[in-house]
PDB file of C-alpha atoms in Angstrom:
ATOM      1  CA  MET A  16      80.728 109.401 124.083  1.00 52.00           C
ATOM      2  CA  ILE A  17      77.864 110.654 122.403  1.00 57.00           C
ATOM      3  CA  ALA A  18      77.041 109.367 118.934  1.00 64.00           C
ATOM      4  CA  MET A  19      76.221 111.719 115.815  1.00 71.00           C
ATOM      5  CA  ARG A  20      74.560 110.616 112.474  1.00 93.00           C
ATOM      6  CA  PHE A  21      77.391 111.299 110.326  1.00 98.00           C
ATOM      7  CA  SER A  22      81.275 111.693 110.493  1.00 98.00           C
ATOM      8  CA  VAL A  23      82.627 113.506 107.429  1.00 98.00           C
ATOM      9  CA  ILE A  24      86.155 112.092 106.849  1.00 98.00           C
ATOM     10  CA  ILE A  25      88.595 114.170 104.570  1.00 98.00           C
ATOM     11  CA  PRO A  26      92.081 112.614 103.252  1.00 97.00           C
ATOM     12  CA  LEU A  27      94.376 115.172 102.623  1.00 97.00           C
ATOM     13  CA  TYR A  28      97.560 115.186 100.479  1.00 95.00           C
ATOM     14  CA  ASN A  29      99.329 118.137  99.281  1.00 95.00           C
ATOM     15  CA  LYS A  30      95.990 120.024  98.328  1.00 95.00           C
ATOM     16  CA  ALA A  31      96.850 123.345  99.959  1.00 95.00           C
ATOM     17  CA  PRO A  32      94.961 125.304  96.509  1.00 94.00           C
ATOM     18  CA  TYR A  33      91.878 123.203  96.962  1.00 95.00           C
ATOM     19  CA  VAL A  34      90.995 121.713 100.946  1.00 96.00           C
ATOM     20  CA  GLY A  35      89.469 125.182 102.138  1.00 96.00           C
ATOM     21  CA  LYS A  36      86.992 125.013  99.363  1.00 96.00           C
ATOM     22  CA  ALA A  37      86.083 121.451 100.681  1.00 97.00           C
ATOM     23  CA  LEU A  38      86.228 122.080 103.996  1.00 97.00           C
ATOM     24  CA  GLN A  39      83.875 125.394 103.614  1.00 97.00           C
ATOM     25  CA  SER A  40      81.435 123.490 101.576  1.00 98.00           C
ATOM     26  CA  VAL A  41      81.088 120.874 104.781  1.00 97.00           C
ATOM     27  CA  LEU A  42      80.599 123.724 107.247  1.00 97.00           C
ATOM     28  CA  ASP A  43      77.744 125.302 105.253  1.00 97.00           C
ATOM     29  CA  GLN A  44      75.844 122.051 105.458  1.00 97.00           C
ATOM     30  CA  SER A  45      71.963 122.814 106.297  1.00 97.00           C
ATOM     31  CA  PHE A  46      71.944 119.441 108.265  1.00 96.00           C
ATOM     32  CA  THR A  47      74.584 119.898 111.357  1.00 95.00           C
ATOM     33  CA  ASP A  48      74.750 116.444 113.063  1.00 96.00           C
ATOM     34  CA  PHE A  49      77.801 115.871 112.044  1.00 97.00           C
ATOM     35  CA  GLU A  50      81.560 115.665 112.848  1.00 97.00           C
ATOM     36  CA  LEU A  51      84.477 116.597 110.792  1.00 97.00           C
ATOM     37  CA  ILE A  52      87.956 114.865 110.677  1.00 98.00           C
ATOM     38  CA  VAL A  53      90.263 115.662 108.826  1.00 97.00           C
ATOM     39  CA  VAL A  54      93.490 113.155 107.880  1.00 98.00           C
ATOM     40  CA  ASP A  55      96.598 115.032 106.835  1.00 97.00           C
ATOM     41  CA  ASP A  56      98.667 112.341 104.924  1.00 96.00           C
ATOM     42  CA  GLY A  57     101.931 113.714 105.528  1.00 96.00           C
ATOM     43  CA  SER A  58     101.544 116.503 103.267  1.00 96.00           C
ATOM     44  CA  THR A  59     104.532 118.798 102.396  1.00 95.00           C
ATOM     45  CA  ASP A  60     102.851 121.923 101.626  1.00 95.00           C
ATOM     46  CA  GLU A  61     100.617 124.268 103.423  1.00 96.00           C
ATOM     47  CA  SER A  62      97.703 121.820 103.285  1.00 96.00           C
ATOM     48  CA  ALA A  63      97.559 121.535 107.179  1.00 95.00           C
ATOM     49  CA  ARG A  64      98.004 125.696 107.946  1.00 96.00           C
ATOM     50  CA  VAL A  65      94.832 125.886 105.497  1.00 96.00           C
ATOM     51  CA  VAL A  66      93.049 123.466 107.516  1.00 96.00           C
ATOM     52  CA  GLU A  67      94.044 124.675 111.036  1.00 95.00           C
ATOM     53  CA  THR A  68      92.662 128.109 109.670  1.00 94.00           C
ATOM     54  CA  VAL A  69      89.454 127.200 108.676  1.00 94.00           C
ATOM     55  CA  LEU A  70      88.440 124.666 111.304  1.00 92.00           C
ATOM     56  CA  SER A  71      90.155 127.531 114.092  1.00 91.00           C
ATOM     57  CA  GLU A  72      86.524 129.452 113.092  1.00 87.00           C
ATOM     58  CA  ALA A  73      84.592 126.464 112.733  1.00 87.00           C
ATOM     59  CA  ASN A  74      81.465 126.199 114.701  1.00 85.00           C
ATOM     60  CA  VAL A  75      81.216 122.210 114.428  1.00 88.00           C
ATOM     61  CA  ASP A  76      82.999 119.034 116.120  1.00 91.00           C
ATOM     62  CA  CYS A  77      85.898 118.978 114.300  1.00 93.00           C
ATOM     63  CA  GLN A  78      89.505 117.807 114.537  1.00 94.00           C
ATOM     64  CA  LEU A  79      92.573 117.462 112.395  1.00 96.00           C
ATOM     65  CA  ILE A  80      94.595 114.230 112.720  1.00 96.00           C
ATOM     66  CA  ARG A  81      98.171 114.009 110.882  1.00 96.00           C
ATOM     67  CA  GLN A  82      99.863 110.538 109.775  1.00 96.00           C
ATOM     68  CA  GLU A  83     103.170 109.974 108.271  1.00 96.00           C
ATOM     69  CA  ASN A  84     102.407 109.577 104.336  1.00 95.00           C
ATOM     70  CA  ALA A  85     100.524 105.917 103.813  1.00 94.00           C
ATOM     71  CA  GLY A  86      98.126 106.451 101.195  1.00 93.00           C
ATOM     72  CA  VAL A  87      94.447 107.605 100.823  1.00 95.00           C
ATOM     73  CA  SER A  88      93.368 104.466 101.999  1.00 96.00           C
ATOM     74  CA  ALA A  89      95.150 104.165 105.191  1.00 96.00           C
ATOM     75  CA  ALA A  90      94.163 108.101 105.818  1.00 97.00           C
ATOM     76  CA  ARG A  91      90.222 107.123 105.351  1.00 98.00           C
ATOM     77  CA  ASN A  92      90.487 104.465 107.551  1.00 98.00           C
ATOM     78  CA  ASN A  93      92.332 106.133 110.170  1.00 97.00           C
ATOM     79  CA  GLY A  94      89.687 108.792 109.915  1.00 97.00           C
ATOM     80  CA  VAL A  95      86.942 106.261 110.407  1.00 98.00           C
ATOM     81  CA  ALA A  96      88.715 104.984 113.345  1.00 97.00           C
ATOM     82  CA  ARG A  97      88.855 108.114 114.745  1.00 96.00           C
ATOM     83  CA  SER A  98      85.057 108.888 114.379  1.00 96.00           C
ATOM     84  CA  ARG A  99      81.940 108.168 116.014  1.00 95.00           C
ATOM     85  CA  GLY A 100      79.036 108.663 113.908  1.00 96.00           C
ATOM     86  CA  ASP A 101      76.702 106.070 112.781  1.00 97.00           C
ATOM     87  CA  PHE A 102      77.131 106.883 109.204  1.00 98.00           C
ATOM     88  CA  LEU A 103      80.355 107.502 107.232  1.00 98.00           C
ATOM     89  CA  CYS A 104      80.897 110.176 104.681  1.00 98.00           C
ATOM     90  CA  PHE A 105      83.864 110.799 102.483  1.00 98.00           C
ATOM     91  CA  LEU A 106      84.853 113.886 100.839  1.00 98.00           C
ATOM     92  CA  ASP A 107      88.350 114.378  98.788  1.00 97.00           C
ATOM     93  CA  ALA A 108      90.123 117.609  99.496  1.00 97.00           C
ATOM     94  CA  ASP A 109      89.601 119.219  96.150  1.00 95.00           C
ATOM     95  CA  ASP A 110      86.166 118.310  95.347  1.00 97.00           C
ATOM     96  CA  TRP A 111      82.922 119.925  97.548  1.00 98.00           C
ATOM     97  CA  TRP A 112      79.342 119.312  98.153  1.00 98.00           C
ATOM     98  CA  ALA A 113      76.096 121.323  98.001  1.00 98.00           C
ATOM     99  CA  PRO A 114      74.605 122.866 101.044  1.00 98.00           C
ATOM    100  CA  SER A 115      71.739 120.250 101.441  1.00 98.00           C
ATOM    101  CA  PHE A 116      74.166 117.105 100.907  1.00 98.00           C
ATOM    102  CA  LEU A 117      73.883 115.598 104.253  1.00 98.00           C
ATOM    103  CA  ALA A 118      70.146 116.466 104.755  1.00 98.00           C
ATOM    104  CA  GLU A 119      69.229 114.525 101.539  1.00 98.00           C
ATOM    105  CA  MET A 120      71.585 111.838 102.435  1.00 98.00           C
ATOM    106  CA  SER A 121      69.752 111.650 105.750  1.00 97.00           C
ATOM    107  CA  ALA A 122      66.285 111.836 104.219  1.00 97.00           C
ATOM    108  CA  LEU A 123      67.465 108.978 101.686  1.00 98.00           C
ATOM    109  CA  ILE A 124      68.946 106.771 104.650  1.00 97.00           C
ATOM    110  CA  ASP A 125      65.477 107.260 106.474  1.00 97.00           C
ATOM    111  CA  GLU A 126      63.271 106.148 103.229  1.00 97.00           C
ATOM    112  CA  TYR A 127      65.720 103.142 102.483  1.00 98.00           C
ATOM    113  CA  PRO A 128      67.468 102.047 106.038  1.00 97.00           C
ATOM    114  CA  GLU A 129      68.012  98.504 104.877  1.00 97.00           C
ATOM    115  CA  ALA A 130      70.505  99.614 102.382  1.00 98.00           C
ATOM    116  CA  GLY A 131      74.346  98.896 102.892  1.00 98.00           C
ATOM    117  CA  ILE A 132      75.605 101.869 100.781  1.00 98.00           C
ATOM    118  CA  TYR A 133      73.662 105.019  99.514  1.00 98.00           C
ATOM    119  CA  GLY A 134      74.858 107.303  96.730  1.00 98.00           C
ATOM    120  CA  THR A 135      73.563 110.624  94.795  1.00 98.00           C
ATOM    121  CA  GLY A 136      74.218 111.884  91.568  1.00 98.00           C
ATOM    122  CA  TYR A 137      77.338 114.451  90.980  1.00 98.00           C
ATOM    123  CA  VAL A 138      78.613 117.026  88.654  1.00 97.00           C
ATOM    124  CA  ILE A 139      81.856 116.741  86.914  1.00 95.00           C
ATOM    125  CA  VAL A 140      83.639 120.217  86.894  1.00 93.00           C
ATOM    126  CA  ASN A 141      85.838 120.852  84.316  1.00 84.00           C
ATOM    127  CA  GLU A 142      85.562 124.701  83.433  1.00 67.00           C
ATOM    128  CA  THR A 143      89.265 124.292  81.803  1.00 62.00           C
ATOM    129  CA  LYS A 144      87.530 122.073  79.190  1.00 60.00           C
ATOM    130  CA  ARG A 145      84.372 124.146  79.393  1.00 66.00           C
ATOM    131  CA  LYS A 146      82.489 120.893  79.638  1.00 74.00           C
ATOM    132  CA  THR A 147      80.881 121.033  83.660  1.00 87.00           C
ATOM    133  CA  ARG A 148      77.973 118.564  83.399  1.00 93.00           C
ATOM    134  CA  VAL A 149      75.962 116.306  85.447  1.00 96.00           C
ATOM    135  CA  ALA A 150      77.630 112.791  85.420  1.00 96.00           C
ATOM    136  CA  PRO A 151      75.875 110.657  82.859  1.00 97.00           C
ATOM    137  CA  LEU A 152      74.991 107.540  84.786  1.00 98.00           C
ATOM    138  CA  GLY A 153      73.078 104.569  83.312  1.00 97.00           C
ATOM    139  CA  LEU A 154      70.055 104.773  85.152  1.00 98.00           C
ATOM    140  CA  GLU A 155      66.204 104.083  83.957  1.00 96.00           C
ATOM    141  CA  PRO A 156      64.741 107.100  82.367  1.00 95.00           C
ATOM    142  CA  GLY A 157      63.117 109.006  84.844  1.00 96.00           C
ATOM    143  CA  PHE A 158      64.465 106.994  88.092  1.00 98.00           C
ATOM    144  CA  GLU A 159      64.222 109.675  90.911  1.00 98.00           C
ATOM    145  CA  LYS A 160      65.417 107.350  94.077  1.00 98.00           C
ATOM    146  CA  GLY A 161      65.306 103.581  95.129  1.00 98.00           C
ATOM    147  CA  TYR A 162      67.643 100.603  94.897  1.00 98.00           C
ATOM    148  CA  ILE A 163      69.704 100.271  91.903  1.00 98.00           C
ATOM    149  CA  ASP A 164      71.702  97.624  90.611  1.00 98.00           C
ATOM    150  CA  TYR A 165      75.128  99.030  91.030  1.00 98.00           C
ATOM    151  CA  CYS A 166      77.244  96.679  88.465  1.00 98.00           C
ATOM    152  CA  ARG A 167      74.524  97.230  85.612  1.00 98.00           C
ATOM    153  CA  VAL A 168      74.190 101.008  86.028  1.00 98.00           C
ATOM    154  CA  TYR A 169      77.945 101.353  85.967  1.00 98.00           C
ATOM    155  CA  ALA A 170      78.527  99.187  83.044  1.00 97.00           C
ATOM    156  CA  LYS A 171      75.940 100.942  81.092  1.00 97.00           C
ATOM    157  CA  THR A 172      77.762 104.607  80.352  1.00 97.00           C
ATOM    158  CA  MET A 173      81.252 103.828  82.622  1.00 97.00           C
ATOM    159  CA  ALA A 174      80.171 106.824  84.822  1.00 97.00           C
ATOM    160  CA  MET A 175      80.675 106.005  88.387  1.00 97.00           C
ATOM    161  CA  PRO A 176      77.628 105.755  90.127  1.00 98.00           C
ATOM    162  CA  LEU A 177      79.095 105.420  93.725  1.00 98.00           C
ATOM    163  CA  THR A 178      82.186 107.951  94.390  1.00 97.00           C
ATOM    164  CA  SER A 179      84.273 108.718  96.946  1.00 96.00           C
ATOM    165  CA  ILE A 180      82.622 112.130  97.303  1.00 98.00           C
ATOM    166  CA  SER A 181      78.919 111.159  97.373  1.00 98.00           C
ATOM    167  CA  VAL A 182      78.193 108.609  99.278  1.00 98.00           C
ATOM    168  CA  ALA A 183      77.100 107.297 102.873  1.00 98.00           C
ATOM    169  CA  MET A 184      77.831 103.764 104.481  1.00 98.00           C
ATOM    170  CA  PRO A 185      76.541 102.576 107.689  1.00 98.00           C
ATOM    171  CA  ARG A 186      79.779 102.163 110.119  1.00 97.00           C
ATOM    172  CA  ARG A 187      78.641  98.489 110.460  1.00 97.00           C
ATOM    173  CA  VAL A 188      79.078  97.974 107.013  1.00 98.00           C
ATOM    174  CA  PHE A 189      82.118  99.590 106.328  1.00 98.00           C
ATOM    175  CA  ASP A 190      83.569  97.558 109.440  1.00 97.00           C
ATOM    176  CA  GLU A 191      81.893  94.084 107.848  1.00 97.00           C
ATOM    177  CA  MET A 192      83.512  94.852 104.581  1.00 97.00           C
ATOM    178  CA  GLY A 193      86.984  95.797 106.009  1.00 96.00           C
ATOM    179  CA  GLY A 194      87.339  99.265 104.602  1.00 97.00           C
ATOM    180  CA  PHE A 195      89.545 100.751 102.064  1.00 97.00           C
ATOM    181  CA  PRO A 196      92.403  98.273 101.047  1.00 96.00           C
ATOM    182  CA  ALA A 197      95.700  99.503 102.140  1.00 91.00           C
ATOM    183  CA  GLY A 198      98.247  99.607  99.126  1.00 89.00           C
ATOM    184  CA  VAL A 199      95.663 100.660  95.809  1.00 93.00           C
ATOM    185  CA  LYS A 200      96.448 104.237  94.933  1.00 90.00           C
ATOM    186  CA  LEU A 201      93.869 103.993  92.281  1.00 93.00           C
ATOM    187  CA  GLY A 202      90.430 102.492  92.330  1.00 95.00           C
ATOM    188  CA  GLU A 203      90.681 101.775  96.359  1.00 96.00           C
ATOM    189  CA  ASP A 204      87.269 103.104  96.676  1.00 97.00           C
ATOM    190  CA  PHE A 205      85.685 100.991  93.381  1.00 98.00           C
ATOM    191  CA  LEU A 206      87.068  97.835  95.262  1.00 97.00           C
ATOM    192  CA  LEU A 207      84.705  99.059  98.584  1.00 98.00           C
ATOM    193  CA  TRP A 208      81.887  99.813  96.535  1.00 98.00           C
ATOM    194  CA  VAL A 209      81.727  96.920  94.499  1.00 98.00           C
ATOM    195  CA  ARG A 210      82.131  94.553  97.712  1.00 97.00           C
ATOM    196  CA  THR A 211      79.688  96.159  99.433  1.00 98.00           C
ATOM    197  CA  ALA A 212      77.291  96.041  96.450  1.00 98.00           C
ATOM    198  CA  LEU A 213      77.295  92.530  96.072  1.00 97.00           C
ATOM    199  CA  HIS A 214      76.489  92.111  99.824  1.00 96.00           C
ATOM    200  CA  HIS A 215      73.726  94.715 100.223  1.00 98.00           C
ATOM    201  CA  GLN A 216      71.323  96.726  98.506  1.00 98.00           C
ATOM    202  CA  VAL A 217      72.351 100.047  97.082  1.00 98.00           C
ATOM    203  CA  ALA A 218      70.207 102.841  97.570  1.00 98.00           C
ATOM    204  CA  PHE A 219      70.351 105.897  95.298  1.00 98.00           C
ATOM    205  CA  LEU A 220      69.025 109.336  94.888  1.00 98.00           C
ATOM    206  CA  ASN A 221      69.453 110.876  91.426  1.00 98.00           C
ATOM    207  CA  LYS A 222      70.172 114.308  92.044  1.00 98.00           C
ATOM    208  CA  PRO A 223      73.485 116.246  91.930  1.00 98.00           C
ATOM    209  CA  LEU A 224      74.463 117.087  95.255  1.00 98.00           C
ATOM    210  CA  ALA A 225      78.417 116.436  94.818  1.00 98.00           C
ATOM    211  CA  PHE A 226      80.798 118.248  92.959  1.00 97.00           C
ATOM    212  CA  TYR A 227      83.930 116.376  91.181  1.00 96.00           C
ATOM    213  CA  ASN A 228      86.825 118.775  90.542  1.00 92.00           C
ATOM    214  CA  GLN A 229      89.164 117.329  87.516  1.00 86.00           C
ATOM    215  CA  ASP A 230      90.323 121.058  87.092  1.00 75.00           C
ATOM    216  CA  VAL A 231      93.094 120.039  89.678  1.00 68.00           C
ATOM    217  CA  ASP A 232      96.661 120.167  88.537  1.00 59.00           C
ATOM    218  CA  ALA A 233      98.020 116.661  86.988  1.00 52.00           C
ATOM    219  CA  GLN A 234     100.484 116.919  89.972  1.00 53.00           C
ATOM    220  CA  PHE A 235      97.768 116.413  92.566  1.00 49.00           C
ATOM    221  CA  ARG A 236      95.661 113.811  91.013  1.00 49.00           C
ATOM    222  CA  ALA A 237      96.022 109.732  91.219  1.00 52.00           C
ATOM    223  CA  VAL A 238      93.909 109.519  87.898  1.00 52.00           C
ATOM    224  CA  GLY A 239      95.862 109.681  84.838  1.00 54.00           C
ATOM    225  CA  ARG A 240      98.992 107.985  86.505  1.00 67.00           C
ATOM    226  CA  LEU A 241     100.755 104.868  85.454  1.00 84.00           C
ATOM    227  CA  HIS A 242     100.695 102.890  88.837  1.00 86.00           C
ATOM    228  CA  GLU A 243     102.745  99.806  89.145  1.00 93.00           C
ATOM    229  CA  PRO A 244     100.243  97.028  88.784  1.00 93.00           C
ATOM    230  CA  ARG A 245      99.756  96.386  92.550  1.00 93.00           C
ATOM    231  CA  ALA A 246      98.685  99.523  93.152  1.00 93.00           C
ATOM    232  CA  HIS A 247      95.918  98.926  90.751  1.00 95.00           C
ATOM    233  CA  MET A 248      92.164  98.045  91.347  1.00 96.00           C
ATOM    234  CA  LEU A 249      91.999  95.800  88.272  1.00 96.00           C
ATOM    235  CA  TRP A 250      95.328  93.642  89.551  1.00 96.00           C
ATOM    236  CA  ASN A 251      93.217  93.576  93.191  1.00 96.00           C
ATOM    237  CA  LEU A 252      90.087  91.558  91.949  1.00 95.00           C
ATOM    238  CA  GLY A 253      90.886  88.142  93.240  1.00 93.00           C
ATOM    239  CA  PHE A 254      88.501  88.084  95.567  1.00 93.00           C
ATOM    240  CA  LEU A 255      85.318  88.261  92.597  1.00 94.00           C
ATOM    241  CA  GLU A 256      87.014  85.643  90.655  1.00 92.00           C
ATOM    242  CA  GLU A 257      84.067  83.021  91.167  1.00 93.00           C
ATOM    243  CA  GLU A 258      81.536  85.839  91.046  1.00 94.00           C
ATOM    244  CA  GLU A 259      82.665  87.181  88.145  1.00 93.00           C
ATOM    245  CA  LYS A 260      81.979  83.789  86.172  1.00 92.00           C
ATOM    246  CA  ASP A 261      78.363  83.809  87.187  1.00 94.00           C
ATOM    247  CA  ASN A 262      77.452  87.407  87.404  1.00 96.00           C
ATOM    248  CA  PRO A 263      76.658  88.624  84.057  1.00 96.00           C
ATOM    249  CA  ALA A 264      76.496  92.205  85.062  1.00 97.00           C
ATOM    250  CA  LEU A 265      79.739  92.019  86.914  1.00 97.00           C
ATOM    251  CA  LYS A 266      81.498  90.483  84.500  1.00 97.00           C
ATOM    252  CA  GLN A 267      80.514  93.094  82.063  1.00 97.00           C
ATOM    253  CA  LEU A 268      81.917  95.892  84.179  1.00 98.00           C
ATOM    254  CA  ILE A 269      85.187  94.515  84.946  1.00 97.00           C
ATOM    255  CA  ASP A 270      85.946  93.793  80.983  1.00 97.00           C
ATOM    256  CA  ASN A 271      84.603  97.448  80.761  1.00 97.00           C
ATOM    257  CA  LEU A 272      87.347  98.626  83.178  1.00 97.00           C
ATOM    258  CA  ARG A 273      89.776  95.875  82.023  1.00 97.00           C
ATOM    259  CA  THR A 274      89.730  97.420  78.150  1.00 97.00           C
ATOM    260  CA  ILE A 275      89.434 101.093  79.030  1.00 95.00           C
ATOM    261  CA  ASN A 276      92.366 101.255  81.520  1.00 94.00           C
ATOM    262  CA  LEU A 277      94.825  98.315  80.431  1.00 95.00           C
ATOM    263  CA  ILE A 278      95.953  99.956  77.193  1.00 93.00           C
ATOM    264  CA  SER A 279      98.201 102.102  78.670  1.00 92.00           C
ATOM    265  CA  TYR A 280      99.881  99.456  80.463  1.00 94.00           C
ATOM    266  CA  LEU A 281      99.970  97.287  77.166  1.00 94.00           C
ATOM    267  CA  LEU A 282     102.108 100.043  75.672  1.00 93.00           C
ATOM    268  CA  HIS A 283     104.488 100.031  78.455  1.00 90.00           C
ATOM    269  CA  GLY A 284     107.223  97.541  77.756  1.00 88.00           C
ATOM    270  CA  GLN A 285     107.538  96.757  81.578  1.00 93.00           C
ATOM    271  CA  TYR A 286     103.898  96.163  82.445  1.00 95.00           C
ATOM    272  CA  ARG A 287     103.003  94.633  78.477  1.00 95.00           C
ATOM    273  CA  GLU A 288     102.915  91.121  80.002  1.00 96.00           C
ATOM    274  CA  ASP A 289     100.877  91.964  83.056  1.00 95.00           C
ATOM    275  CA  ALA A 290      98.360  93.609  80.643  1.00 96.00           C
ATOM    276  CA  ARG A 291      98.065  90.537  78.545  1.00 96.00           C
ATOM    277  CA  ARG A 292      97.490  88.337  81.167  1.00 96.00           C
ATOM    278  CA  GLU A 293      94.206  90.623  82.444  1.00 96.00           C
ATOM    279  CA  LEU A 294      93.149  91.148  78.717  1.00 96.00           C
ATOM    280  CA  ALA A 295      93.080  87.583  78.098  1.00 96.00           C
ATOM    281  CA  LYS A 296      90.415  87.379  81.124  1.00 96.00           C
ATOM    282  CA  VAL A 297      88.038  89.738  78.832  1.00 97.00           C
ATOM    283  CA  ASP A 298      84.692  88.328  77.052  1.00 96.00           C
ATOM    284  CA  TRP A 299      85.540  90.118  73.630  1.00 97.00           C
ATOM    285  CA  THR A 300      81.892  88.789  72.669  1.00 96.00           C
ATOM    286  CA  ARG A 301      80.364  91.376  74.580  1.00 96.00           C
ATOM    287  CA  GLN A 302      82.896  94.316  73.925  1.00 97.00           C
ATOM    288  CA  PRO A 303      82.029  96.891  71.007  1.00 95.00           C
ATOM    289  CA  LYS A 304      83.575  96.387  68.054  1.00 96.00           C
ATOM    290  CA  LYS A 305      85.835  99.282  68.030  1.00 95.00           C
ATOM    291  CA  THR A 306      87.051  98.491  70.957  1.00 96.00           C
ATOM    292  CA  ARG A 307      87.505  94.801  69.622  1.00 96.00           C
ATOM    293  CA  ASP A 308      89.035  96.427  66.473  1.00 95.00           C
ATOM    294  CA  LEU A 309      91.439  98.935  68.627  1.00 94.00           C
ATOM    295  CA  TYR A 310      92.933  96.042  70.725  1.00 95.00           C
ATOM    296  CA  ARG A 311      93.971  94.138  67.323  1.00 94.00           C
ATOM    297  CA  LYS A 312      96.072  96.832  65.810  1.00 94.00           C
ATOM    298  CA  PRO A 313      99.522  96.345  66.296  1.00 93.00           C
ATOM    299  CA  ILE A 314     101.722  97.950  69.328  1.00 92.00           C
ATOM    300  CA  PRO A 315     103.280 100.487  67.046  1.00 91.00           C
ATOM    301  CA  TYR A 316     100.240 101.899  65.781  1.00 88.00           C
ATOM    302  CA  LEU A 317      98.681 102.256  69.283  1.00 89.00           C
ATOM    303  CA  ALA A 318     101.676 103.855  70.538  1.00 89.00           C
ATOM    304  CA  VAL A 319     101.680 106.488  68.099  1.00 90.00           C
ATOM    305  CA  ARG A 320      97.944 107.157  68.364  1.00 87.00           C
ATOM    306  CA  GLN A 321      98.486 107.634  72.168  1.00 83.00           C
ATOM    307  CA  TRP A 322     101.214 109.853  71.562  1.00 83.00           C
ATOM    308  CA  ILE A 323      98.953 111.930  69.272  1.00 85.00           C
ATOM    309  CA  LEU A 324      95.920 111.810  71.898  1.00 78.00           C
ATOM    310  CA  CYS A 325      98.455 112.892  74.358  1.00 77.00           C
ATOM    311  CA  GLN A 326     100.184 116.150  72.265  1.00 78.00           C
ATOM    312  CA  GLY A 327      96.320 117.124  71.446  1.00 74.00           C
ATOM    313  CA  ALA A 328      95.646 117.346  75.089  1.00 65.00           C
ATOM    314  CA  ARG A 329      98.610 119.130  76.009  1.00 70.00           C
ATOM    315  CA  VAL A 330      97.734 121.655  73.102  1.00 71.00           C
ATOM    316  CA  LYS A 331      94.396 122.611  74.418  1.00 66.00           C
ATOM    317  CA  GLN A 332      95.818 122.806  77.797  1.00 62.00           C
ATOM    318  CA  TRP A 333      98.264 125.677  76.288  1.00 64.00           C
ATOM    319  CA  ILE A 334      95.460 127.280  74.290  1.00 61.00           C
ATOM    320  CA  VAL A 335      93.458 127.318  77.481  1.00 54.00           C
ATOM    321  CA  LYS A 336      96.113 128.740  79.938  1.00 58.00           C
ATOM    322  CA  HIS A 337      97.287 131.407  77.418  1.00 59.00           C
ATOM    323  CA  ARG A 338      93.943 132.823  76.256  1.00 58.00           C
TER     324      ARG A 338
END
């Protein structure tokens, strides 16, 4: 079996309106030493048919794998198990790449061969709100490429420096880290990236080469849903407990993630105590005053505030839809 430089893995679940664009962005890559593997995670729409149509006309090494619905982590891990590239890239079925993504990733690997993971900048696409923009990463002014402190960069602006659509990972490191954690539905990629960043160097190219699509219908997205705690990354950080105590950048990052994500759980009666236990771990002296003040408010106030924000978002969506 002949190896190749990249294996591109696309997990797929009910993304028929979007997956064609994702696939075409891979097929349009200027760098051609890659294989393409789509893992259909039990889709119930026309996703698989769209993939079959596109791949039937593709002049690259590609395959469609079908599995019963088991979640995005299982889909990606299954795709990796069936692949043979030296480096692994992941693209979500509703996002896409610039034509030079793999070429520039290959050059970054050649320049920084000791890294355990590679990333590039990306564009946040939200045409509905007319806010398409380059992700505001917490990099030093003038930074072009090189090694970064993943936790410090992430904590600075809370814009993810590594995402599931903008990385390349050596197969040996993926295997060493154990792949994506099964059963986690929100932040499963973060758990792999942070584990990797704490054991290996992170090489980064500050150039937006991937496109993160936020215009996807809510029913197709994991973000924005209230997953049960065991399926959320914040309740799966036990492996970092000791390191969190001794690594200030990691502690800051995780605390920021807690205060950003846990307010919805705090307002949900079923999960309120779970949220309080996680919030008790936060070093509040290092949180902004507005965050400290927010969490001091009584639950009824927070509930009304959240309702107003949700209603405002719905009104904006209605206005945009009916223009």
